Short mmCIF file of C-alpha atoms in Angstrom, two decimals:
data_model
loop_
_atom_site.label_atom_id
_atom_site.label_comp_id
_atom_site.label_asym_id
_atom_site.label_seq_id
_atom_site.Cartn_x
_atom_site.Cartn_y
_atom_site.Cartn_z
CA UNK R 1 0.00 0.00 0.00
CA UNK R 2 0.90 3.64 -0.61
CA UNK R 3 0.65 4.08 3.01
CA UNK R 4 2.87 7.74 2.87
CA UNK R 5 -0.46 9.39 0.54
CA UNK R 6 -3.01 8.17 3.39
CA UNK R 7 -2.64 11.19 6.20
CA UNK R 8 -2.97 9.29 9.77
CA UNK R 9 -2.90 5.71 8.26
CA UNK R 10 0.39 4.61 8.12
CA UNK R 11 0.30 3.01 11.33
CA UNK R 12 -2.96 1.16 11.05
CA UNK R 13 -3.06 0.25 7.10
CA UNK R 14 -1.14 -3.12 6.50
CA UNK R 15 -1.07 -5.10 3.48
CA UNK R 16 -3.09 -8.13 3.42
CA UNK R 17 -1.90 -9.57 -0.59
CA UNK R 18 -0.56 -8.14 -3.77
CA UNK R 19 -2.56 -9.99 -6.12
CA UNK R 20 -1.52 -9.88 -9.99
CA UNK R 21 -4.44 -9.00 -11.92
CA UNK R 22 -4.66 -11.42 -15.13
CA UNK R 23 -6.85 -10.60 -18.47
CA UNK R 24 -9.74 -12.83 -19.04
CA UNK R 25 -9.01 -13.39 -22.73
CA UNK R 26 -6.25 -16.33 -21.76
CA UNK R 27 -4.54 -17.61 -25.05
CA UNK R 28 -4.82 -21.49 -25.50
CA UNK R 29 -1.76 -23.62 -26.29
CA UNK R 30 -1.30 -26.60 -28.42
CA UNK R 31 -2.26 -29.76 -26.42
CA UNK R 32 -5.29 -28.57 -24.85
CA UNK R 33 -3.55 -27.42 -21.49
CA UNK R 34 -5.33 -24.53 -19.53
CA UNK R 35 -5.33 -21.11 -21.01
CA UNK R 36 -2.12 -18.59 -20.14
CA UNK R 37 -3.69 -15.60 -18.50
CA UNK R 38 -1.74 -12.69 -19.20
CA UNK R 39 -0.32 -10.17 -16.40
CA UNK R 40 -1.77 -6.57 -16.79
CA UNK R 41 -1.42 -5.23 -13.76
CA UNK R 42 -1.04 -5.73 -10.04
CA UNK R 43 -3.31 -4.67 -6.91
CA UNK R 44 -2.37 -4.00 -3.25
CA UNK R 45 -4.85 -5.16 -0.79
CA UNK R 46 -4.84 -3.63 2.41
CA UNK R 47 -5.82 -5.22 5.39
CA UNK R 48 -9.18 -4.11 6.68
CA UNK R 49 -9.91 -1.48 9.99
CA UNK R 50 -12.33 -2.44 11.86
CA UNK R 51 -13.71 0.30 14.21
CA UNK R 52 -16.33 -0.71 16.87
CA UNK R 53 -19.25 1.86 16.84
CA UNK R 54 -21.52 2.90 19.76
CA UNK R 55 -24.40 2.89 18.16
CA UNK R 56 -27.31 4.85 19.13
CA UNK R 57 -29.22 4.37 16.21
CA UNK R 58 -32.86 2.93 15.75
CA UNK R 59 -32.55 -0.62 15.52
CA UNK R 60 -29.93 -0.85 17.69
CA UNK R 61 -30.28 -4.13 20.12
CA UNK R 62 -30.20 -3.05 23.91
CA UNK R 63 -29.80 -6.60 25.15
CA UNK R 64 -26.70 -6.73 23.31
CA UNK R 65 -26.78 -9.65 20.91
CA UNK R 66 -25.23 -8.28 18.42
CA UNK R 67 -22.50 -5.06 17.58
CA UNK R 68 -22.13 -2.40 14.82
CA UNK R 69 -18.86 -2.40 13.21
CA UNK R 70 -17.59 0.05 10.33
CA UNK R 71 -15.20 -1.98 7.82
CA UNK R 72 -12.72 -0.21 5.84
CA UNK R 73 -11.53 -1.94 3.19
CA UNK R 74 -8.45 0.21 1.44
CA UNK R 75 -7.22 -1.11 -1.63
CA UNK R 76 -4.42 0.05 -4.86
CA UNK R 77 -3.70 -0.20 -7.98
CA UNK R 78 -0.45 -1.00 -9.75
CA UNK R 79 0.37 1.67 -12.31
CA UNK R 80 0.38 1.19 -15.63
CA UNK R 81 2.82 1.49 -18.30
CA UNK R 82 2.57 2.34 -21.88
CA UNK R 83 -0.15 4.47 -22.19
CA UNK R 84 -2.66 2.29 -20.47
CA UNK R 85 -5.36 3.48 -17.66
CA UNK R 86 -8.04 1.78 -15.66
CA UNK R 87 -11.50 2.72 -16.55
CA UNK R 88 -13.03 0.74 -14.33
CA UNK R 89 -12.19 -1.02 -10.93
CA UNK R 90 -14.47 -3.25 -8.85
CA UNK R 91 -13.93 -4.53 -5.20
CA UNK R 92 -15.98 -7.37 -4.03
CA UNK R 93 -16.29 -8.33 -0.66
CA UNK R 94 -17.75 -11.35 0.72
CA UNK R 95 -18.80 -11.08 4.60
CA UNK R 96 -19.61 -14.08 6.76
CA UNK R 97 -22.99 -15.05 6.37
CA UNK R 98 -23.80 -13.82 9.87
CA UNK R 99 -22.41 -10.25 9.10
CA UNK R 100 -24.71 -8.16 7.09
CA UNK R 101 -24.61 -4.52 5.38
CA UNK R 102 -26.48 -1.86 7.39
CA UNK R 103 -24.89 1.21 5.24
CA UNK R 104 -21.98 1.51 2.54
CA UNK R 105 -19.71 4.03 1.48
CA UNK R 106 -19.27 5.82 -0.73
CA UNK R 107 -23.05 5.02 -1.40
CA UNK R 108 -24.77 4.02 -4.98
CA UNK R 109 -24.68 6.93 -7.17
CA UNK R 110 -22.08 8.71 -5.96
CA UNK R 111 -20.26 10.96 -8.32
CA UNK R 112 -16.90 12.12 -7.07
CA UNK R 113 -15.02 15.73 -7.96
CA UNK R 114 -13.10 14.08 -10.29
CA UNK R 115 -16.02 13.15 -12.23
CA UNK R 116 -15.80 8.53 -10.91
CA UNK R 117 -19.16 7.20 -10.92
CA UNK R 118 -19.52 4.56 -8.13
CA UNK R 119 -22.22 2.11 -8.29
CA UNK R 120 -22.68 0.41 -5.09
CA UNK R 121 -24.70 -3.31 -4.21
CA UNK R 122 -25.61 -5.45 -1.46
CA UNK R 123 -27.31 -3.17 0.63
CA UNK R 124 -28.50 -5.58 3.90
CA UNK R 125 -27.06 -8.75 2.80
CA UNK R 126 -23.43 -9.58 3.11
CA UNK R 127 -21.60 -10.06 -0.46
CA UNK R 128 -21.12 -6.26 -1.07
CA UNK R 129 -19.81 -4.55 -4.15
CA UNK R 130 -18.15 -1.12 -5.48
CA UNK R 131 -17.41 -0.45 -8.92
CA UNK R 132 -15.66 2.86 -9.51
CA UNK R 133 -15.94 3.92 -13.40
CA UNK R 134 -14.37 6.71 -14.97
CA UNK R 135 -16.29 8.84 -17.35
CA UNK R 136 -16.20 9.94 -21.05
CA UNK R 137 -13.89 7.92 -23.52
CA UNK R 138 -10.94 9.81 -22.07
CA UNK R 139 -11.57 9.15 -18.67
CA UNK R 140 -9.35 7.51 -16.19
CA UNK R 141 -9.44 6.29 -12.76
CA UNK R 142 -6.30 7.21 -10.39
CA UNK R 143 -4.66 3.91 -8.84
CA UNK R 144 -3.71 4.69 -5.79
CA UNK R 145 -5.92 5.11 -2.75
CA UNK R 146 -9.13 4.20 -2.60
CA UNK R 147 -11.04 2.39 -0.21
CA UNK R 148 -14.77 1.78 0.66
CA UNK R 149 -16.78 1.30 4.35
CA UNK R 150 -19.65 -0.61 5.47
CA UNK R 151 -21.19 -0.63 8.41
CA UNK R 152 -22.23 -3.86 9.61
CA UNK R 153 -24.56 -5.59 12.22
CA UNK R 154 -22.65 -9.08 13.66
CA UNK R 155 -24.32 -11.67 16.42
CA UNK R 156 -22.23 -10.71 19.90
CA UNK R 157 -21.18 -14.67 19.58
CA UNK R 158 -19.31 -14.22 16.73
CA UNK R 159 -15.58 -13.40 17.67
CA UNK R 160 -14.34 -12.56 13.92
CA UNK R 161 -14.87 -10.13 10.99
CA UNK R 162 -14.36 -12.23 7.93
CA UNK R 163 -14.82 -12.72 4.54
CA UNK R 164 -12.89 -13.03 0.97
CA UNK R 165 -12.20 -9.95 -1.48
CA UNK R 166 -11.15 -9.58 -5.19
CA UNK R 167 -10.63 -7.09 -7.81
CA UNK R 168 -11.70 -6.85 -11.37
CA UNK R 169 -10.78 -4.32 -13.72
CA UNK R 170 -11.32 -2.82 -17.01
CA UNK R 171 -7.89 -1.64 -18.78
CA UNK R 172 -8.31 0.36 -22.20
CA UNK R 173 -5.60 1.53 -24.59
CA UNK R 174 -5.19 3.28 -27.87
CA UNK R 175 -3.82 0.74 -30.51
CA UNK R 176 -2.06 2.69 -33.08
CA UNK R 177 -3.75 5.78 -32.78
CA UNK R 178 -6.37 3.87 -34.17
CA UNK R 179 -9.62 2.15 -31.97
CA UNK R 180 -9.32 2.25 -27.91
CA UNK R 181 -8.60 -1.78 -27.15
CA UNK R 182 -10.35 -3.22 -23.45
CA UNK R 183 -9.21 -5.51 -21.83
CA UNK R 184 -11.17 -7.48 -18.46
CA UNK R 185 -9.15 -9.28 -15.90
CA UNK R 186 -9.36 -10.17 -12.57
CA UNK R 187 -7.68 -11.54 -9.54
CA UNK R 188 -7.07 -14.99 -10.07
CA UNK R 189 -7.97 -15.91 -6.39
CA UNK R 190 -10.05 -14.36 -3.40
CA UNK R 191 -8.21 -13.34 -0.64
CA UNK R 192 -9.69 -13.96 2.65
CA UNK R 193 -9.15 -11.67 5.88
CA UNK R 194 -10.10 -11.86 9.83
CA UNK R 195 -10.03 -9.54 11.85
CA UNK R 196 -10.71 -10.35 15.32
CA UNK R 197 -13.34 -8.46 16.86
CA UNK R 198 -11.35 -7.57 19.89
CA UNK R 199 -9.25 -5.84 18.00
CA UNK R 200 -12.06 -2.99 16.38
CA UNK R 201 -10.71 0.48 17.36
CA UNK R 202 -12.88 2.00 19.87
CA UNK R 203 -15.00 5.13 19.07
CA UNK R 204 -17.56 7.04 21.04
CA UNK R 205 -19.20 8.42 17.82
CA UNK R 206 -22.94 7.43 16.99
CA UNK R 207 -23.60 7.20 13.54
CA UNK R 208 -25.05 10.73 12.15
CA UNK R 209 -27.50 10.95 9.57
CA UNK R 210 -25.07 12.80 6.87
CA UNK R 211 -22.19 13.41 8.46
CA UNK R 212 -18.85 11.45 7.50
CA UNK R 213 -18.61 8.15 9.62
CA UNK R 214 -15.49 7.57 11.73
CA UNK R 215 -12.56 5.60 9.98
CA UNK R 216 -12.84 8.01 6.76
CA UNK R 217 -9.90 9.84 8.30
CA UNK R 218 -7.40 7.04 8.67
CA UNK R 219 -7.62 6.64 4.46
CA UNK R 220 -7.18 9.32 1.30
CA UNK R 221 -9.98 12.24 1.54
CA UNK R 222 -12.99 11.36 -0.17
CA UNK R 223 -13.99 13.68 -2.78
CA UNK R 224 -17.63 14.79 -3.28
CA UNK R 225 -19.46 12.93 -0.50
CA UNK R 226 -22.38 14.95 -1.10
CA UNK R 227 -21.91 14.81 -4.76
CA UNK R 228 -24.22 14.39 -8.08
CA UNK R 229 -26.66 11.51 -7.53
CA UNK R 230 -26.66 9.35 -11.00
CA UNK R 231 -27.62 6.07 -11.65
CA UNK R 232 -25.74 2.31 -10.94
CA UNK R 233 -24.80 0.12 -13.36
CA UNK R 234 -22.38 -2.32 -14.77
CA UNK R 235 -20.15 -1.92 -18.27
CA UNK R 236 -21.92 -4.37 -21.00
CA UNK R 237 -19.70 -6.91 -21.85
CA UNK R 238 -17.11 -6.79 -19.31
CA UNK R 239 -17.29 -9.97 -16.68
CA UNK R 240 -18.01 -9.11 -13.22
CA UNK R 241 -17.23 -10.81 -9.74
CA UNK R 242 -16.22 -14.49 -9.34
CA UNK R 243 -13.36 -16.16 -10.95
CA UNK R 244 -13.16 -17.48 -14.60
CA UNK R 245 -14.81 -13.99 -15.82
CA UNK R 246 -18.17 -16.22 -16.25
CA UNK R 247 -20.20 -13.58 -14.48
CA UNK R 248 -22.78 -12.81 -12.38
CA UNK R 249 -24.46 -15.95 -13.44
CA UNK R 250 -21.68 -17.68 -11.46
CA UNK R 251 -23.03 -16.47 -8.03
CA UNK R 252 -26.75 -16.74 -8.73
CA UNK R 253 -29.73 -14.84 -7.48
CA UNK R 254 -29.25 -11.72 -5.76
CA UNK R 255 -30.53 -11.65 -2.22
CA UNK R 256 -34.28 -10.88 -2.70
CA UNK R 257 -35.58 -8.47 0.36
CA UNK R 258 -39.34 -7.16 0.89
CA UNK R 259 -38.30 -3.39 0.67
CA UNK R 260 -41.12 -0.70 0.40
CA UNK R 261 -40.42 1.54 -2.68
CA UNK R 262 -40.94 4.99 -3.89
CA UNK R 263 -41.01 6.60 -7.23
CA UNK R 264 -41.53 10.04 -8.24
CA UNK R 265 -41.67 11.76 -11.43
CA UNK R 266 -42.20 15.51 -12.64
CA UNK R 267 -45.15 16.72 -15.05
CA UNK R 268 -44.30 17.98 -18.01
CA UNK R 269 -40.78 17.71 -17.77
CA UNK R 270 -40.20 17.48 -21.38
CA UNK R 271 -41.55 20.42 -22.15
CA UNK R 272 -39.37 22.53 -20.34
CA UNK R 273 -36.20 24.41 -21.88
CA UNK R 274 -33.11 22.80 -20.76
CA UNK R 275 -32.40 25.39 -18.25
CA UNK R 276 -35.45 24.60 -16.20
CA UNK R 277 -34.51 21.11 -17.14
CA UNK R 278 -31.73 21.45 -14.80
CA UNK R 279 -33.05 23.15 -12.26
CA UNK R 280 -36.30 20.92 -11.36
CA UNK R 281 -33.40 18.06 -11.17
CA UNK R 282 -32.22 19.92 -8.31
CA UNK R 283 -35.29 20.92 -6.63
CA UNK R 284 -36.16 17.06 -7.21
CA UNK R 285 -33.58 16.06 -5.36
CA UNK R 286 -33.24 18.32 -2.69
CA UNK R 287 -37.03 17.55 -2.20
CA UNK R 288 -36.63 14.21 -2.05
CA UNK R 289 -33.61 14.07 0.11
CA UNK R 290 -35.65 16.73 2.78
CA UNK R 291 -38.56 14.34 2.73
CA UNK R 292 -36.49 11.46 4.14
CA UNK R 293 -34.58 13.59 6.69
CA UNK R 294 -38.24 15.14 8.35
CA UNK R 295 -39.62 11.22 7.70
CA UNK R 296 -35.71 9.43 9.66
CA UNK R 297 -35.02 8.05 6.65
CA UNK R 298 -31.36 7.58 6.36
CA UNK R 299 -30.24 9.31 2.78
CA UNK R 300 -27.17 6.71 2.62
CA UNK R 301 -28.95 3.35 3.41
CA UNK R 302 -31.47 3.57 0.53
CA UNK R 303 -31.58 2.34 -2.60
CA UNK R 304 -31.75 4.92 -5.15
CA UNK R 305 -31.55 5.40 -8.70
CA UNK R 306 -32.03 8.43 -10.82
CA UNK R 307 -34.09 8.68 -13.83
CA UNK R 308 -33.70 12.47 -15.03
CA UNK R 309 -37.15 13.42 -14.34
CA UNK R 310 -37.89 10.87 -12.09
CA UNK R 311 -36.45 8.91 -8.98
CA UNK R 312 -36.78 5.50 -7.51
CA UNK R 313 -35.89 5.24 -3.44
CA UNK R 314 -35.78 1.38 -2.13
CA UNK R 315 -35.85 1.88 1.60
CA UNK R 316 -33.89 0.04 3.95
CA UNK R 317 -35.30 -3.47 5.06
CA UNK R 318 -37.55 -3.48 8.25
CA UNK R 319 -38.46 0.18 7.52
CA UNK R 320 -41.99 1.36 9.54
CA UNK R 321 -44.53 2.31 7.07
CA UNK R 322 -46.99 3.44 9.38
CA UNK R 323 -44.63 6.17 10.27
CA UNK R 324 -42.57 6.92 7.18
CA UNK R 325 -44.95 6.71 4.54
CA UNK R 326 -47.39 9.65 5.82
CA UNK R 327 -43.90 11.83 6.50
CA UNK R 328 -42.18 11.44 3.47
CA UNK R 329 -45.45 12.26 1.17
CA UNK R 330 -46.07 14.93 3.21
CA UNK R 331 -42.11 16.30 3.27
CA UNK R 332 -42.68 16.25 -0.40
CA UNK R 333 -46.02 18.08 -0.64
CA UNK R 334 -44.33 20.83 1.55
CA UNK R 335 -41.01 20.57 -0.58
CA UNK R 336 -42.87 21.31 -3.63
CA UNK R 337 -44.96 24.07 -2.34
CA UNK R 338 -41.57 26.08 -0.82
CA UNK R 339 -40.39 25.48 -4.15
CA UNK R 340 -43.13 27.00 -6.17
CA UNK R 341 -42.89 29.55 -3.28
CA UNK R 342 -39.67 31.15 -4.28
CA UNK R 343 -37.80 32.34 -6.73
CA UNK R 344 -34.13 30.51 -7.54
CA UNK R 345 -31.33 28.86 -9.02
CA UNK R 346 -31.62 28.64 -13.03
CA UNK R 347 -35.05 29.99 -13.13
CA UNK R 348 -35.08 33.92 -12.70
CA UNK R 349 -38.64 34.33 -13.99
CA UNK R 350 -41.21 34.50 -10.99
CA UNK R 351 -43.45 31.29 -10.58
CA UNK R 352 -46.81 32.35 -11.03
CA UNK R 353 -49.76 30.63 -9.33
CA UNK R 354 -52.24 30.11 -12.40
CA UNK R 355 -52.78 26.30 -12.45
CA UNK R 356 -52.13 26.43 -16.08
CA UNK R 357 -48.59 27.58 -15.69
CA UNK R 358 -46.36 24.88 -16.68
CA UNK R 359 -43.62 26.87 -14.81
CA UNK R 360 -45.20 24.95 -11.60
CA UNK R 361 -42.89 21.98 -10.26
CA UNK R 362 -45.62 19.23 -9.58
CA UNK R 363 -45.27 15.34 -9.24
CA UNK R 364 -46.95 12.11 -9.42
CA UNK R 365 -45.73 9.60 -6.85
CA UNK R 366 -46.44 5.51 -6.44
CA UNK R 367 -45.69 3.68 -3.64
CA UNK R 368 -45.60 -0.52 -3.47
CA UNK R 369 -43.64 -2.80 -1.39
CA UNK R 370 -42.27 -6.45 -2.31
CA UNK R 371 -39.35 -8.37 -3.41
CA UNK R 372 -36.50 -6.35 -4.60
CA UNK R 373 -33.06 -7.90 -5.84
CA UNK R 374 -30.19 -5.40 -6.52
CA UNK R 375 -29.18 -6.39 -10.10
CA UNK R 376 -26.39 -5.39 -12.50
CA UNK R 377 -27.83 -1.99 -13.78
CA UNK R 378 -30.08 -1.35 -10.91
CA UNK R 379 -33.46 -2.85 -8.67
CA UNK R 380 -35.42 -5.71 -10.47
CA UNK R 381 -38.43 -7.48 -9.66
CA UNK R 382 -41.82 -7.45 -10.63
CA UNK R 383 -42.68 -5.23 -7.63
CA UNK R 384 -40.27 -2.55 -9.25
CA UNK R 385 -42.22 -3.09 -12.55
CA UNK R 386 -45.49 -2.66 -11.03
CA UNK R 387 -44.24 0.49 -9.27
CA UNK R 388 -43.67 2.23 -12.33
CA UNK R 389 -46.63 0.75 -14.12
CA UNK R 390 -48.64 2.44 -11.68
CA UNK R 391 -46.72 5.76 -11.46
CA UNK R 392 -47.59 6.08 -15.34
CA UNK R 393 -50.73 5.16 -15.55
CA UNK R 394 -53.12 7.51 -17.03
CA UNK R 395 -55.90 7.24 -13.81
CA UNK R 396 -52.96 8.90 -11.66
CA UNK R 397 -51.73 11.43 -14.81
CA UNK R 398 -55.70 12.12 -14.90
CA UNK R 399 -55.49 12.87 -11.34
CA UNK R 400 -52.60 15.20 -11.24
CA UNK R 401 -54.95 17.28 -14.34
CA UNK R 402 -58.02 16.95 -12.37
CA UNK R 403 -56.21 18.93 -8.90
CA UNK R 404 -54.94 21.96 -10.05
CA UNK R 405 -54.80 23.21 -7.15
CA UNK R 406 -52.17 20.73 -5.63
CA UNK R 407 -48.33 19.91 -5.99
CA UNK R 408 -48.34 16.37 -5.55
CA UNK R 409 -50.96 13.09 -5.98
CA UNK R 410 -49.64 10.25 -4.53
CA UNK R 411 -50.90 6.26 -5.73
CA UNK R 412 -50.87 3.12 -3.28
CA UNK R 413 -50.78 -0.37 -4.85
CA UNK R 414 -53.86 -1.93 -3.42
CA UNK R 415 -51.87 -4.23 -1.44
CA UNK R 416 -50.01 -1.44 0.47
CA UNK R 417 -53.26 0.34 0.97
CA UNK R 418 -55.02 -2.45 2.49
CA UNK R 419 -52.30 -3.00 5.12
CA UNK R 420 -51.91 0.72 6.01
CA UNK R 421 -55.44 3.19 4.89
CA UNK R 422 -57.96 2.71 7.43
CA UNK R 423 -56.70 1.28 10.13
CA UNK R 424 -56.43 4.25 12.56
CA UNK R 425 -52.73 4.61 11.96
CA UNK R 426 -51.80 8.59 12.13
CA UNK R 427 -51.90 10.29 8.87
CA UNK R 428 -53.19 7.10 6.81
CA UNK R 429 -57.24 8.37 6.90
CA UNK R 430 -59.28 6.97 3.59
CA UNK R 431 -60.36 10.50 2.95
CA UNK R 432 -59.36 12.08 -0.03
CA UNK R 433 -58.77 8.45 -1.76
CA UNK R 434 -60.41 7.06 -4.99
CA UNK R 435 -59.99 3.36 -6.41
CA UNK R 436 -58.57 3.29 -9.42
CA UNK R 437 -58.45 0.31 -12.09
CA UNK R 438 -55.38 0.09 -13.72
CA UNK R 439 -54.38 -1.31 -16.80
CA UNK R 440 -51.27 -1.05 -19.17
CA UNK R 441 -52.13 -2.09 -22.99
CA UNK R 442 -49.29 -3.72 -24.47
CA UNK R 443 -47.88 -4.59 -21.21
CA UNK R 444 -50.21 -7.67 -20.01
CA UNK R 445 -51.06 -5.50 -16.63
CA UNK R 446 -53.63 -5.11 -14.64
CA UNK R 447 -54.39 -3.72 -11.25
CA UNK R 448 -55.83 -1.77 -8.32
CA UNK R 449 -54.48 1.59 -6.99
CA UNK R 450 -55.47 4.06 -4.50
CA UNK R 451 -55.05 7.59 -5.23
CA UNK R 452 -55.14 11.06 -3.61
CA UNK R 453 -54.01 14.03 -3.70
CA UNK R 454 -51.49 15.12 -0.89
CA UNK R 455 -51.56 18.38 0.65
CA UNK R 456 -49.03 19.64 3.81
CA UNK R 457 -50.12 19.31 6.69
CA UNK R 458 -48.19 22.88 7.28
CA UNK R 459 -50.96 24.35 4.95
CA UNK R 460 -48.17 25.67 2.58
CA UNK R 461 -48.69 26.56 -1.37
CA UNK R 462 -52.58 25.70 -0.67
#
């Protein structure tokens, strides 16, 4: 490790393995023998910190059966000669099955100053993932010094932190002056790690909503922690984690978890110039991200993915709806309203309050809970689909036209309804709520929503 770049580290970072990274596309020799993997570059693993949080947090066990650990795992890259760069790296790490992710970072969709995109799975399970890509066709990703941190829950009986990691990585280089050549290759191993629990660094600090967690000083500055929010995903084509380069297929099913979901999307996006374009982005965000803080939704443990005039947010497993739901539609009612309020950003020309004005910022918003898996290039499962059938359907576009008057209408799959509307639970009345059949030609979909629209509680923009 380049232990002299990492400010404070030097005494705690060690070196775990220096693992030669080997290209995928082996040459086979006469006689049939096993394909020669060529060398292309070399990685230094460092061995992980472990730093015992006190953890004040909900969900938090007071009769002490298990801990909450944050996991730094610091890794480098060997440089490279001859005009070659990485554009993209992935770390893998494989916890013990009785270790599980409550938060990672740098989280999914992070975008750092230098411009890296990091997409980020295996949020609540324990086989975890980063994959930092560089962007544009010039892009390339520095080697040295990078890390990532998750904070994990372990059973108090469990004396270890363990698991395997590996690297895979995506070389490119200009042949000729002529066409950029890629090249995949991997570790050719895992490397496994323990760190005995006895040995976590102490820390008094509770886990803040936002603010950095503790460990991020003992490794290289992280740029742009509260950076551009963009979407996961995987390079096409290039293999991902497991060895051989045979893929994801090699590890199976992702982890399917009952997650309740959220998914918002702007009116009449489209037909805005591209400087408004810009700006509802930002108030979409900023909205969104409000909502969760009034609601105690933790930003950095959701799922999220970014659709330019939309967003989807997978909350975090074991998440009370009865409480969070009512909060975060009404932290966006009142986020749109203080929006339409004022006049900012990109958009000098006042907001007026005509309900014709397509100048208003208003939304449509579904909400569905089932079986999410955390795929290559973002959530599938068929409650995902249905999410989004729903959010587009024309009963809840009709709806959003037929209330003028409001900033937001919100649609419950009929499942979610039935648990939560009308059951006494605070904020969750059946006023205000119409049944809705909907169905998607084209699509072979049909279904039941619940919508209504959603005005603050505050009483603001009404």
């Amino acid at each position: 490790m380049h232990t002299e770049k990492h400010e404070h580290a030097s005494d705690f970072v060690d070196v775990l393995a220096t693992p030669d990274l080997l290209a995928l596309d082996g040459a086979i020799p006469k006689g049939g023998q096993d394909p020669v993997h060529e060398r292309i570059g070399g990685a230094s693993l460092g061995r992980p910190i472990v730093y015992a949080l006190k953890d004040t947090a909900a969900g938090h066990d007071p009769a002490g059966r298990d801990r909450v650990l944050l996991v730094c795992f610091p890794f480098d890259l060997e440089e490279l000669p001859g005009g070659r760069r990485y554009e993209e790296v992935t770390l893998t790490v494989r916890l013990a099955d009785d270790l599980h992710a409550l938060s990672l970072h740098p989280a999914a969709g992070t975008v750092t100053a230098d411009g890296t995109r990091i997409a980020v799975f295996g949020l609540g399970g324990h086989r975890l993932r980063w994959t930092f890509r560089a962007t544009g066709r010039g892009g390339a990703l520095r080697p040295d010094g990078r890390w990532a941190q998750a904070v994990v829950r372990m059973p108090s009986i469990s004396a270890d932190v363990s698991g395997r990691l590996s690297l895979s990585t995506t070389t490119v280089q200009r042949v000729l002056g002529g066409p950029l050549r890629r090249r995949a290759a991997q570790t050719p191993h895992d490397t496994p790690f323990r760190i005995p629990a006895a040995e976590a660094w102490p820390t008094a600090a509770t886990r803040a909503l936002r603010a950095a967690l503790p460990g991020a000083w003992a490794l290289p500055a992280y740029e742009g922690r509260e950076g551009r929010e963009e979407g996961g995903g995987h390079t096409d084509g290039v293999p991902e984690e497991g060895n051989g380069g045979s893929g994801p297929s090699e590890e199976g099913l992702p982890p399917g978890l009952r997650r309740l979901c959220l998914a918002v999307d702007i009116e009449k996006y489209s037909a805005r110039d591209n400087a408004d374009m810009v700006h509802l982005q930002r108030v979409l965000l900023r909205t969104l991200r409000s909502a969760c803080e009034g609601a105690g939704v933790v930003w950095d443990r959701c799922g999220r993915q970014a659709q330019g005039d939309g967003y989807l947010l997978v909350l975090e497993p074991d998440t009370d709806e009865t409480r969070v739901v009512p909060r975060l539609l009404d932290g966006l009612a009142e986020g749109l309203a203080a929006a339409n309020d004022r006049t900012e950003g990109i958009t000098p020309r006042p907001i007026e309050e005509s309900a014709g004005n397509p100048r208003r910022i208003r939304m449509r918003a579904s909400l569905h809970q089932g079986i999410v898996h955390e795929a290559d290039s973002g959530y599938a499962g068929s409650a995902v689909v249905d999410l989004f059938r729903v959010l587009d359907s024309a009963p809840v576009r009709s709806a959003l036209d037929k209330s003028p008057g409001t900033h937001l209408v919100a649609a419950f799959s009929d499942p979610l309804y039935r648990d939560l509307v009308g059951t006494g639970y605070e904020g969750l009345s059946a006023d205000g709520f119409e049944r809705a059949e909907i169905e998607v030609a084209g699509k072979n979909f049909t279904g039941v929503a619940w919508i209504r629209a959603v005005r603050p509680e505050s009483g603001a923009g009404r």
